[in-house]
């Protein structure tokens, strides 16, 4: 039960009989326990779902009770129809009635309190009807002429004085049907016995949402005014002095915003229930669940879970947060028992995904045209579309689940809302994903480190809760709808921007300068300088031809290269011990493989250049020409790779890939021509031809490096995260 909410069971005392003999006219103070009635009129009066049988609560009942308690009186409420409550005030068997309008005709037997809230009147019509009313005067003329059959609730007072006059004196032509309740008016409207009726929009919109009749009845765009809501006291039992003291307490409750807080506590759940019960909201919520379910299926595929494991990975992020939220709030029943489609959707996604994967593995994999089509789709427009859809569903999930979390906190009367609203928002949106990653034994839960998913839910929950608690305008269904939609759109856009920009959460406890991503950026930035060092191993001779540097210079360059490479090798070893994310692991492996290729290439080039040709050997001149041509080819490739690494453009590496392929072909042709000359064994030409095998290895290393730059995924993918981490750490040693 909500703190401060006091309810009195009807059966705890003698039942109230409104038709008993009247009490004498009050000359002294009222009874210590004031008698009143109530009937179902949520959110103002309704049976308390958390109280004992017969207990009642609601905005009007709680305002009257708290004002009476401030005057050292209590209020006992008993269920009875509105007409019996009026009779009880006349007879003096009831002391007060809540939620009434000022009606001069009742002044003969009641005192009125000051207004404590405003209530609007609205006209309701059949949704499929052709009646179009543009203003109040047109409506009144239609009723007076009998062209509009009006339904009214017996004993209901109207805000607009002209409407009240018309109801009191309708004339001969008017057709006015009196009923006992709003529900009877709705039934008469749907059955075609009336053309419309007047009601409080808060009460009726909530009734229509709960009864599923929102598509049958619509509100006309007419301003029928608003009226202050008061408490009526029986003149027979309550003196005017008490009413004045009661008014003073009502004023104090208003000045302290207590009435505003009670409005939030009782009206917000009703408004939010109407908003979240809309079909469009449920459809988009199911889309958010679909996004989380699909991500679980893809994880299960990549990490080789069985069918039941895939179901766990899909359902935990989809409904786990909501289940935990309901358990924390003590809701009964938990939401999935009321809406089983929230559980059935992940099940359908898992079964559908399993069938599609098996279709791919056992049929499409054997069809080369289908495989080529799928590869093009993944690499091109199809892959981008799938990624965009996933981003959109992910963004909608955080937006919808944040609003739902705050809404459930409101419905559960979790107080203070500014605290529990954001808490329930982040629990609903984030904790299911966290539980999934805990089940996966993932030591890198992205949501708790780099991602901003939870922070967006928290900020959105805070903003939504504050806008609901302290509305800048009058709290209404329209305001709630606008705020809800505004928060959803804002969170949706914010999440999309984060996903598409790759923005890393800055609210991290670790030193931002030691982030693995930044350290990898530094390693990547060091590549161009290392390649430029490698290009200096070959120089231009006096004749403009390429040749190796002199031995002393070569030794110096080799040592300097080793010194330059050593700190980066140490950094790779240090990064191997970091708990990296999956995308970072792939980047790390790719970058490390490139540095290893660069190191091995430098060693091969050094070994090749430090073995000069003996000029005294036979055919030395021909051998020198071959050596020069080989060196020119190497220098051309090294210079081109260095420029491509400096630019970092994919197009440059694609062009370099074709160039290295052509250079290898030319090298093979060149070597074949010299081999045909049948060089003398042990001669200079024979030695150079033997050394060309090392040059061939260098060309293949350059080709491997280019392939690594063109493959963002790096080395061959491994499905298990722990195995990848072990491979990385093994490579570091």
XYZ file of C-alpha atoms in Angstrom:
733
model
C 0.000 0.000 0.000
C 1.262 3.491 -0.798
C 2.648 5.388 2.162
C 0.136 7.829 3.549
C -2.829 6.197 1.823
C -5.449 5.378 4.414
C -8.459 3.335 3.365
C -11.372 2.245 5.521
C -13.090 -1.014 4.612
C -16.821 -0.653 4.239
C -17.476 -3.729 6.290
C -15.475 -2.361 9.222
C -18.469 -0.352 10.497
C -22.231 -0.274 10.186
C -23.322 0.250 6.562
C -24.389 3.774 5.622
C -28.107 4.100 4.950
C -28.733 7.321 3.008
C -32.502 7.099 3.492
C -32.506 6.848 7.283
C -34.246 9.503 9.382
C -32.524 12.898 9.038
C -30.483 14.375 11.825
C -31.346 17.754 13.334
C -29.969 20.866 11.673
C -26.349 21.283 12.774
C -25.753 23.930 15.426
C -22.534 22.490 16.841
C -19.477 20.851 15.335
C -19.795 17.930 12.901
C -19.351 14.325 14.046
C -15.789 13.228 14.613
C -16.085 10.654 11.810
C -17.600 12.195 8.710
C -19.757 9.909 6.563
C -19.498 9.952 2.773
C -20.138 7.790 -0.256
C -18.239 6.845 -3.391
C -18.865 5.171 -6.717
C -16.594 3.984 -9.523
C -15.278 7.106 -11.208
C -11.548 6.450 -11.736
C -9.149 8.096 -11.266
C -11.127 10.295 -8.852
C -12.966 7.524 -6.988
C -12.396 3.798 -7.336
C -11.938 0.589 -5.393
C -8.445 0.366 -3.968
C -6.718 -2.626 -5.624
C -4.204 -2.786 -2.772
C -6.733 -2.418 0.056
C -9.151 -4.808 1.715
C -12.493 -5.574 0.144
C -14.677 -2.463 -0.068
C -11.849 0.030 0.513
C -11.715 3.016 -1.815
C -9.147 5.533 -2.963
C -8.797 8.166 -5.670
C -7.852 11.803 -6.039
C -11.084 13.302 -4.665
C -11.324 10.874 -1.758
C -7.744 11.484 -0.662
C -7.979 15.280 -0.901
C -11.105 15.318 1.267
C -9.623 12.861 3.746
C -6.361 14.789 4.173
C -8.161 18.142 4.584
C -10.527 16.603 7.156
C -7.654 14.995 9.069
C -6.003 18.405 9.309
C -9.123 19.529 11.232
C -8.909 16.461 13.526
C -11.703 14.576 11.763
C -11.733 11.341 9.807
C -13.806 10.326 6.786
C -15.542 6.995 6.289
C -16.487 6.164 2.695
C -19.151 3.678 1.651
C -20.062 2.578 -1.884
C -23.379 3.993 -3.172
C -24.812 5.488 -6.363
C -24.651 9.227 -6.998
C -28.396 9.701 -6.572
C -28.299 8.032 -3.148
C -25.451 10.318 -2.088
C -27.550 13.390 -2.914
C -30.449 11.901 -0.957
C -28.147 11.240 1.992
C -27.073 14.893 2.077
C -30.697 16.005 2.070
C -31.657 13.613 4.850
C -28.538 14.249 6.916
C -27.356 10.621 6.852
C -24.259 11.675 4.932
C -21.999 14.493 6.040
C -20.152 15.190 2.801
C -19.908 14.221 -0.864
C -16.738 14.741 -2.934
C -16.152 15.557 -6.590
C -19.126 17.884 -7.160
C -19.809 21.027 -9.186
C -21.441 24.186 -7.868
C -25.198 23.944 -8.459
C -27.323 26.785 -6.961
C -30.363 24.520 -6.724
C -28.624 22.479 -4.005
C -27.871 25.396 -1.704
C -31.026 24.650 0.257
C -29.463 21.547 1.785
C -25.669 21.771 1.285
C -22.662 23.985 1.955
C -20.020 24.127 -0.792
C -16.301 24.156 -0.147
C -13.878 26.171 -2.231
C -12.793 24.508 -5.540
C -9.725 22.317 -5.172
C -9.284 21.313 -8.835
C -10.646 22.000 -12.325
C -12.618 19.554 -14.439
C -13.433 19.927 -18.112
C -16.547 18.966 -20.050
C -16.215 17.293 -23.433
C -18.718 16.139 -26.031
C -18.375 12.559 -27.319
C -19.695 11.273 -30.644
C -19.718 8.013 -32.560
C -16.404 7.558 -34.370
C -18.108 6.405 -37.571
C -20.802 9.070 -37.447
C -21.109 11.973 -39.891
C -21.974 14.644 -37.319
C -19.696 17.666 -37.584
C -20.075 20.461 -35.001
C -17.784 23.462 -35.315
C -18.703 25.463 -32.185
C -20.768 25.432 -29.020
C -23.621 27.541 -30.389
C -24.126 25.163 -33.304
C -24.277 22.277 -30.814
C -26.862 24.036 -28.613
C -29.039 24.906 -31.609
C -28.956 21.292 -32.817
C -30.034 19.996 -29.381
C -32.833 22.558 -28.999
C -34.143 21.758 -32.471
C -34.155 18.008 -31.802
C -31.551 17.409 -34.525
C -29.048 16.115 -31.958
C -30.065 13.479 -29.404
C -28.099 14.230 -26.230
C -27.337 11.786 -23.442
C -26.724 13.041 -19.894
C -25.896 11.393 -16.590
C -28.627 11.839 -13.987
C -27.575 14.464 -11.406
C -24.581 15.627 -13.485
C -23.781 19.361 -13.330
C -22.359 21.135 -16.373
C -19.525 23.661 -16.619
C -21.114 25.788 -19.345
C -24.131 27.758 -18.025
C -25.888 27.628 -21.408
C -25.598 23.842 -21.503
C -26.885 23.666 -17.909
C -29.841 25.915 -18.827
C -30.653 23.764 -21.835
C -30.629 20.571 -19.758
C -32.887 22.146 -17.089
C -35.322 23.546 -19.669
C -34.865 21.611 -22.919
C -38.091 22.631 -24.617
C -40.543 20.443 -26.526
C -38.348 19.613 -29.526
C -35.175 18.582 -27.673
C -34.403 14.861 -27.285
C -32.457 14.284 -24.071
C -31.886 10.816 -22.607
C -31.007 10.489 -18.907
C -28.801 7.556 -17.841
C -27.191 6.458 -14.586
C -23.516 6.464 -15.682
C -20.991 7.221 -18.387
C -20.926 3.535 -19.275
C -24.663 3.664 -19.996
C -24.119 6.726 -22.185
C -21.384 4.922 -24.147
C -23.686 1.929 -24.659
C -26.522 4.175 -25.827
C -24.188 5.965 -28.230
C -22.796 2.759 -29.715
C -26.324 1.339 -30.087
C -27.432 4.502 -31.903
C -30.019 5.646 -29.324
C -28.221 8.992 -28.861
C -25.944 11.109 -31.039
C -23.571 12.197 -28.270
C -23.133 12.888 -24.563
C -21.112 15.141 -22.251
C -18.525 13.749 -19.829
C -15.235 14.474 -18.091
C -12.525 13.582 -20.670
C -10.155 12.109 -18.070
C -12.766 9.689 -16.768
C -14.217 8.767 -20.129
C -10.927 8.416 -22.026
C -9.709 6.058 -19.314
C -12.970 4.098 -19.456
C -12.747 3.795 -23.248
C -9.124 2.626 -23.053
C -9.935 0.008 -20.420
C -13.051 -1.223 -22.239
C -11.351 -1.308 -25.637
C -13.847 1.124 -27.215
C -11.459 3.889 -28.265
C -12.167 3.090 -31.923
C -15.945 3.419 -31.473
C -16.173 6.781 -29.703
C -14.377 10.048 -30.435
C -14.164 13.411 -28.710
C -15.595 16.411 -30.561
C -13.415 19.499 -30.883
C -15.716 21.743 -28.893
C -14.867 23.889 -25.892
C -17.615 23.275 -23.337
C -15.667 24.945 -20.561
C -14.260 23.835 -17.242
C -15.641 24.001 -13.747
C -14.207 23.936 -10.250
C -14.650 20.703 -8.336
C -15.780 21.040 -4.710
C -16.901 19.131 -1.647
C -20.561 19.356 -0.587
C -21.458 19.267 3.128
C -24.889 18.515 4.538
C -26.456 21.544 6.236
C -28.162 19.132 8.626
C -24.921 17.888 10.205
C -22.079 20.274 9.308
C -22.018 23.940 10.393
C -20.624 26.648 8.143
C -17.715 27.264 10.537
C -16.361 23.774 9.868
C -16.617 24.332 6.106
C -14.523 27.495 6.479
C -11.882 25.560 8.448
C -11.990 22.844 5.783
C -11.475 25.484 3.063
C -8.415 26.795 4.899
C -6.898 23.315 4.889
C -7.701 22.916 1.183
C -5.871 26.184 0.560
C -2.877 24.899 2.538
C -2.838 21.649 0.596
C -2.849 23.627 -2.656
C -0.124 26.026 -1.542
C 2.144 23.141 -0.509
C 1.563 21.407 -3.878
C 0.134 18.419 -2.057
C -2.965 18.450 -4.280
C -0.716 18.716 -7.354
C 1.259 15.695 -6.129
C -1.959 13.751 -5.571
C -3.048 14.666 -9.107
C 0.228 13.298 -10.435
C -0.156 10.145 -8.353
C -3.684 9.400 -9.558
C -4.005 11.066 -12.956
C -0.620 10.100 -14.378
C -1.233 6.337 -14.231
C -4.548 6.880 -15.996
C -3.064 9.100 -18.722
C -0.048 6.848 -19.229
C -2.238 3.761 -19.387
C -4.221 5.423 -22.168
C -1.063 6.382 -24.044
C 0.721 3.031 -23.766
C -2.447 1.097 -24.629
C -2.521 2.632 -28.105
C -1.976 0.161 -30.912
C 0.938 2.082 -32.460
C 2.804 2.070 -29.155
C 2.382 -1.687 -28.709
C 3.555 -2.326 -32.274
C 6.704 -0.262 -31.800
C 7.355 -1.875 -28.413
C 7.197 -5.268 -30.091
C 9.708 -3.934 -32.629
C 12.072 -3.078 -29.771
C 11.686 -6.600 -28.423
C 12.329 -7.864 -31.948
C 15.616 -5.920 -32.043
C 16.861 -7.420 -28.778
C 15.710 -10.904 -29.811
C 17.485 -10.669 -33.169
C 20.732 -9.573 -31.497
C 20.520 -12.607 -29.211
C 20.039 -14.949 -32.184
C 23.082 -13.486 -33.957
C 25.183 -13.917 -30.813
C 24.008 -17.504 -30.488
C 25.018 -18.146 -34.110
C 28.459 -16.616 -33.741
C 29.202 -18.339 -30.437
C 27.640 -21.707 -31.374
C 24.871 -21.947 -28.763
C 22.208 -24.614 -29.078
C 18.539 -23.838 -29.669
C 17.712 -23.453 -25.981
C 20.786 -21.280 -25.462
C 19.663 -19.071 -28.353
C 16.253 -18.724 -26.703
C 17.901 -17.603 -23.456
C 20.092 -15.056 -25.268
C 17.051 -13.700 -27.134
C 14.548 -13.524 -24.252
C 16.801 -12.063 -21.550
C 17.372 -8.677 -23.254
C 13.810 -8.613 -24.613
C 11.870 -9.226 -21.378
C 14.454 -9.738 -18.618
C 14.593 -6.063 -17.658
C 10.810 -5.802 -17.488
C 10.501 -8.934 -15.353
C 13.166 -7.673 -12.929
C 11.413 -4.289 -12.775
C 8.087 -5.890 -11.878
C 9.730 -8.028 -9.209
C 11.359 -4.954 -7.660
C 8.052 -3.082 -7.648
C 6.075 -6.081 -6.398
C 3.676 -6.020 -9.356
C 1.166 -8.832 -9.570
C 0.908 -10.294 -12.106
C 4.240 -9.766 -13.874
C 3.687 -8.168 -17.274
C 4.489 -11.235 -19.396
C 1.532 -13.064 -17.827
C -0.747 -10.253 -19.022
C 0.886 -9.891 -22.453
C 2.282 -13.312 -23.437
C 3.107 -12.031 -26.931
C 6.171 -10.394 -25.378
C 7.480 -13.909 -24.721
C 6.113 -15.484 -27.888
C 7.899 -12.969 -30.144
C 11.450 -13.921 -29.009
C 10.477 -17.573 -29.367
C 9.301 -16.954 -32.931
C 12.481 -15.000 -33.752
C 14.688 -17.821 -32.448
C 12.816 -20.516 -34.367
C 12.775 -18.409 -37.530
C 16.469 -17.600 -37.201
C 17.329 -21.241 -36.582
C 15.425 -22.286 -39.716
C 17.111 -19.601 -41.850
C 20.587 -20.484 -40.625
C 20.006 -24.177 -41.327
C 18.674 -23.324 -44.768
C 21.870 -21.380 -45.403
C 24.177 -24.079 -44.009
C 22.658 -27.062 -45.818
C 21.381 -25.600 -49.060
C 22.557 -22.102 -49.942
C 26.150 -22.952 -49.075
C 26.191 -25.403 -51.979
C 24.803 -22.925 -54.514
C 27.580 -20.721 -55.844
C 25.254 -18.078 -57.380
C 23.354 -17.755 -54.089
C 26.600 -17.422 -52.157
C 27.881 -14.708 -54.482
C 24.578 -12.862 -54.174
C 24.654 -13.085 -50.359
C 28.280 -11.920 -50.266
C 27.445 -8.903 -52.435
C 24.438 -8.118 -50.292
C 26.446 -8.315 -47.071
C 29.227 -6.142 -48.491
C 26.981 -3.684 -50.285
C 23.525 -2.208 -49.973
C 22.009 -5.282 -48.320
C 24.547 -5.272 -45.501
C 24.096 -1.550 -44.944
C 20.325 -1.924 -44.890
C 20.500 -4.708 -42.304
C 22.839 -2.595 -40.188
C 20.554 0.436 -40.475
C 17.508 -1.618 -39.489
C 19.366 -3.011 -36.476
C 20.405 0.495 -35.432
C 16.844 1.736 -35.801
C 15.373 -1.090 -33.732
C 18.063 -0.688 -31.088
C 17.312 3.042 -30.842
C 13.594 2.413 -30.615
C 14.121 -0.188 -27.893
C 15.924 2.250 -25.586
C 13.293 4.939 -26.233
C 10.245 2.726 -25.741
C 11.581 0.768 -22.763
C 12.635 3.982 -20.986
C 9.124 5.417 -21.239
C 7.581 2.101 -20.225
C 9.847 1.867 -17.181
C 8.828 5.328 -15.945
C 5.186 4.572 -16.703
C 5.243 1.396 -14.624
C 6.873 3.306 -11.761
C 4.001 5.801 -11.951
C 1.371 3.052 -11.997
C 3.018 1.383 -8.995
C 3.000 4.736 -7.114
C 6.755 4.471 -6.592
C 7.691 7.585 -4.668
C 9.564 9.814 -5.177
C 9.070 9.522 -8.914
C 12.141 11.636 -9.728
C 14.223 8.815 -8.195
C 12.330 5.631 -9.046
C 11.274 6.738 -12.529
C 14.863 6.821 -13.879
C 15.762 3.683 -11.901
C 12.914 1.687 -13.423
C 13.698 3.173 -16.850
C 17.283 1.913 -16.828
C 16.271 -1.438 -15.293
C 13.684 -2.000 -18.030
C 15.941 -0.891 -20.882
C 19.355 -2.184 -19.816
C 19.325 -4.941 -17.249
C 18.100 -7.613 -19.652
C 21.156 -7.047 -21.859
C 23.421 -7.112 -18.804
C 21.900 -10.419 -17.649
C 22.412 -11.875 -21.128
C 26.102 -10.962 -21.118
C 26.494 -12.371 -17.602
C 25.021 -15.668 -18.829
C 27.527 -15.562 -21.708
C 30.369 -15.154 -19.183
C 31.374 -12.087 -21.127
C 34.135 -10.249 -19.284
C 33.530 -7.185 -21.454
C 29.930 -6.063 -20.998
C 29.814 -3.234 -23.492
C 26.837 -1.551 -21.832
C 28.843 -1.157 -18.620
C 31.935 0.223 -20.359
C 31.978 1.987 -23.735
C 28.311 2.081 -24.672
C 25.962 4.900 -23.658
C 22.738 2.838 -23.819
C 22.173 2.916 -20.043
C 23.094 6.593 -19.724
C 20.560 7.510 -22.412
C 17.895 5.567 -20.514
C 18.818 7.300 -17.236
C 18.817 10.804 -18.725
C 15.580 10.100 -20.570
C 14.011 8.678 -17.412
C 14.993 11.767 -15.401
C 13.654 14.176 -18.039
C 10.394 12.241 -18.458
C 9.830 11.955 -14.700
C 10.437 15.672 -14.110
C 8.133 16.676 -16.963
C 5.417 14.487 -15.459
C 5.952 15.694 -11.902
C 6.186 19.406 -12.666
C 4.292 20.046 -15.898
C 4.750 23.602 -17.230
C 1.063 23.628 -18.249
C -2.114 22.021 -16.949
C -1.802 18.259 -16.643
C -3.961 16.714 -19.353
C -4.165 13.786 -21.703
C -2.892 15.981 -24.540
C 0.098 17.102 -22.479
C 0.971 13.536 -21.476
C 0.717 12.395 -25.090
C 2.943 15.223 -26.323
C 5.543 14.690 -23.589
C 5.592 10.920 -24.121
C 6.008 11.249 -27.875
C 8.591 14.002 -27.448
C 10.706 11.910 -25.073
C 10.475 8.863 -27.342
C 11.551 10.828 -30.419
C 14.375 12.567 -28.529
C 15.792 9.324 -27.141
C 15.394 7.601 -30.496
C 17.343 10.346 -32.304
C 20.000 10.512 -29.572
C 20.611 6.768 -29.732
C 20.779 6.790 -33.537
C 23.351 9.581 -33.475
C 25.473 7.639 -30.982
C 25.301 4.447 -33.059
C 26.065 6.050 -36.412
C 28.802 8.329 -35.116
C 30.564 5.575 -33.143
C 30.684 7.922 -30.147
C 32.415 6.340 -27.148
C 30.888 7.042 -23.759
C 33.051 9.700 -22.040
C 31.680 8.814 -18.593
C 34.240 6.081 -17.953
C 36.230 5.539 -14.764
C 39.449 4.662 -16.573
C 41.996 7.170 -17.833
C 40.792 8.149 -21.325
C 44.400 8.330 -22.539
C 44.901 4.637 -21.773
C 41.852 3.429 -23.669
C 42.820 0.481 -25.908
C 41.186 2.221 -28.862
C 43.376 5.291 -28.416
C 46.488 3.184 -28.001
C 45.646 1.335 -31.194
C 45.167 4.711 -32.884
C 48.697 5.630 -31.790
C 50.063 2.368 -33.173
C 48.318 2.942 -36.470
C 49.658 6.488 -36.606
C 53.216 5.101 -36.259
C 52.961 2.935 -39.375
C 53.722 5.611 -42.007
C 57.007 6.598 -40.298
C 58.165 2.964 -40.172
C 57.397 2.467 -43.861
C 59.283 5.644 -44.683
C 62.302 4.250 -42.824
C 62.078 1.111 -44.930
C 62.105 3.148 -48.153
C 65.489 4.639 -47.195
C 67.208 1.213 -47.469
C 67.385 1.796 -51.238
C 68.893 4.933 -52.736
C 69.465 6.466 -56.143
C 72.884 6.036 -57.773
C 74.817 8.613 -59.791
C 73.190 7.284 -62.947
C 69.676 7.603 -61.489
C 69.242 3.864 -60.922
C 68.128 2.207 -57.664
C 70.670 0.473 -55.435
C 71.133 -0.525 -51.813
C 72.790 1.904 -49.385
C 76.388 1.335 -48.360
C 76.977 -1.361 -45.669
C 77.725 1.090 -42.851
C 74.563 3.064 -43.589
C 72.587 -0.178 -43.868
C 73.687 -1.328 -40.406
C 72.725 2.035 -38.939
C 69.286 1.938 -40.586
C 68.711 -1.620 -39.386
C 69.534 -0.742 -35.781
C 67.425 2.411 -35.863
C 64.492 0.450 -37.256
C 64.746 -2.038 -34.414
C 64.864 0.762 -31.851
C 61.824 2.439 -33.438
C 59.865 -0.820 -33.512
C 60.672 -1.943 -29.955
C 58.254 0.358 -28.018
C 55.410 -0.574 -30.305
C 56.111 -4.272 -29.810
C 56.008 -3.630 -26.063
C 52.687 -1.841 -26.489
C 51.250 -4.826 -28.355
C 52.311 -7.095 -25.503
C 50.664 -4.779 -22.959
C 47.450 -4.607 -24.979
C 47.307 -8.399 -25.124
C 46.576 -8.417 -21.387
C 43.727 -5.896 -21.665
C 40.075 -7.072 -21.628
C 39.298 -5.891 -25.147
C 35.917 -5.724 -26.843
C 35.256 -7.991 -29.805
C 35.596 -5.250 -32.400
C 38.815 -4.067 -30.719
C 40.191 -7.615 -30.661
C 39.753 -7.878 -34.421
C 41.421 -4.530 -34.959
C 44.262 -5.474 -32.595
C 44.901 -8.728 -34.449
C 44.864 -6.994 -37.804
C 47.249 -4.254 -36.673
C 49.609 -6.691 -34.969
C 49.730 -8.853 -38.100
C 50.637 -5.763 -40.153
C 53.475 -4.853 -37.783
C 54.736 -8.447 -37.874
C 54.697 -8.335 -41.681
C 56.589 -5.038 -41.587
C 59.191 -6.427 -39.163
C 59.711 -9.583 -41.228
C 59.920 -7.560 -44.445
C 62.606 -5.288 -42.974
C 64.644 -8.305 -41.896
C 64.405 -9.847 -45.359
C 65.391 -6.564 -47.020
C 68.332 -6.138 -44.643
C 69.552 -9.711 -45.278
C 69.211 -9.189 -49.018
C 71.135 -5.899 -49.149
C 74.003 -6.834 -46.834
C 75.286 -9.481 -49.294
C 77.018 -7.491 -52.090
C 78.033 -8.975 -55.454
C 81.724 -9.709 -56.039
C 82.820 -7.617 -59.009
C 85.623 -10.047 -59.902
C 83.241 -12.939 -60.646
C 82.365 -13.849 -64.234
C 79.267 -12.151 -65.753
C 79.361 -9.509 -62.964
C 78.129 -6.809 -65.310
C 75.050 -8.803 -66.330
C 74.424 -9.718 -62.692
C 74.673 -6.038 -61.697
C 72.059 -5.131 -64.286
C 69.673 -7.780 -62.906
C 70.324 -6.623 -59.343
C 69.610 -3.021 -60.327
C 66.368 -3.906 -62.054
C 65.252 -5.960 -59.039
C 66.136 -3.086 -56.703
C 64.178 -0.646 -58.846
C 61.114 -2.871 -58.675
C 61.460 -3.181 -54.891
C 61.964 0.545 -54.455
C 58.914 1.301 -56.590
C 56.777 -1.014 -54.494
C 58.118 0.291 -51.163
C 57.573 3.920 -52.180
C 54.042 3.150 -53.345
C 53.194 1.264 -50.141
C 54.600 4.126 -48.081
C 52.374 6.642 -49.895
C 49.316 4.399 -49.546
C 49.944 3.963 -45.813
C 50.319 7.719 -45.438
C 46.969 8.386 -47.155
C 45.118 5.458 -45.583
C 42.600 5.492 -48.448
C 41.091 2.180 -49.450
C 41.258 3.096 -53.132
C 45.050 3.478 -52.881
C 45.435 -0.016 -51.444
C 43.130 -1.491 -54.059
C 45.322 0.085 -56.729
C 48.445 -1.115 -54.893
C 47.039 -4.634 -54.805
C 46.824 -4.636 -58.586
C 50.295 -3.047 -58.884
C 51.952 -5.681 -56.671
C 50.317 -8.415 -58.715
C 51.705 -6.892 -61.905
C 55.175 -6.429 -60.354
C 55.298 -10.096 -59.342
C 54.392 -11.113 -62.861
C 57.107 -8.861 -64.332
C 59.608 -10.169 -61.798
C 58.829 -13.755 -62.745
C 59.287 -12.920 -66.440
C 62.571 -11.131 -65.732
C 63.971 -14.018 -63.727
C 62.860 -16.520 -66.376
C 64.749 -14.620 -69.086
C 67.985 -14.646 -67.107
C 67.577 -18.316 -66.227
C 67.394 -19.131 -69.923
C 70.893 -17.695 -70.292
C 72.158 -20.741 -68.344
C 74.398 -18.786 -65.930
C 77.658 -20.340 -64.865
C 77.446 -22.070 -61.468
C 78.975 -19.906 -58.757
C 79.091 -16.867 -60.978
C 77.741 -13.454 -60.096
C 74.573 -13.934 -62.132
C 73.961 -17.287 -60.478
C 74.307 -15.666 -57.022
C 71.866 -12.882 -57.904
C 69.341 -15.411 -59.247
C 69.661 -17.376 -55.980
C 68.950 -14.194 -54.025
C 65.830 -13.461 -56.053
C 63.997 -16.087 -53.974
C 64.295 -13.711 -51.004
C 63.012 -10.870 -53.191
C 60.073 -13.046 -54.193
C 59.237 -13.596 -50.498
C 59.368 -9.834 -49.923
C 56.931 -9.261 -52.770
C 54.538 -11.779 -51.270
C 54.904 -10.088 -47.864
C 53.971 -6.775 -49.472
C 50.947 -8.434 -51.045
C 49.958 -9.884 -47.645
C 50.242 -6.472 -46.053
C 47.973 -4.954 -48.686
C 45.428 -7.747 -48.131
C 45.538 -7.074 -44.395
C 44.822 -3.389 -44.975
C 41.888 -4.256 -47.208
C 40.426 -6.690 -44.624
C 39.125 -4.711 -41.602
C 38.310 -7.986 -39.877
C 41.979 -8.949 -39.938
C 42.979 -12.566 -39.376
C 40.616 -15.485 -39.817
C 37.620 -15.107 -37.544
C 37.277 -17.356 -34.521
C 33.802 -17.845 -33.086
C 34.678 -18.013 -29.404
C 35.704 -14.760 -27.700
C 37.891 -16.475 -25.096
C 39.783 -18.379 -27.793
C 40.485 -15.122 -29.629
C 41.770 -13.545 -26.438
C 44.022 -16.568 -25.773
C 45.350 -16.409 -29.331
C 46.120 -12.736 -28.856
C 47.927 -13.315 -25.559
C 49.854 -16.268 -27.025
C 50.980 -14.081 -29.909
C 52.245 -11.503 -27.440
C 54.673 -14.029 -25.968
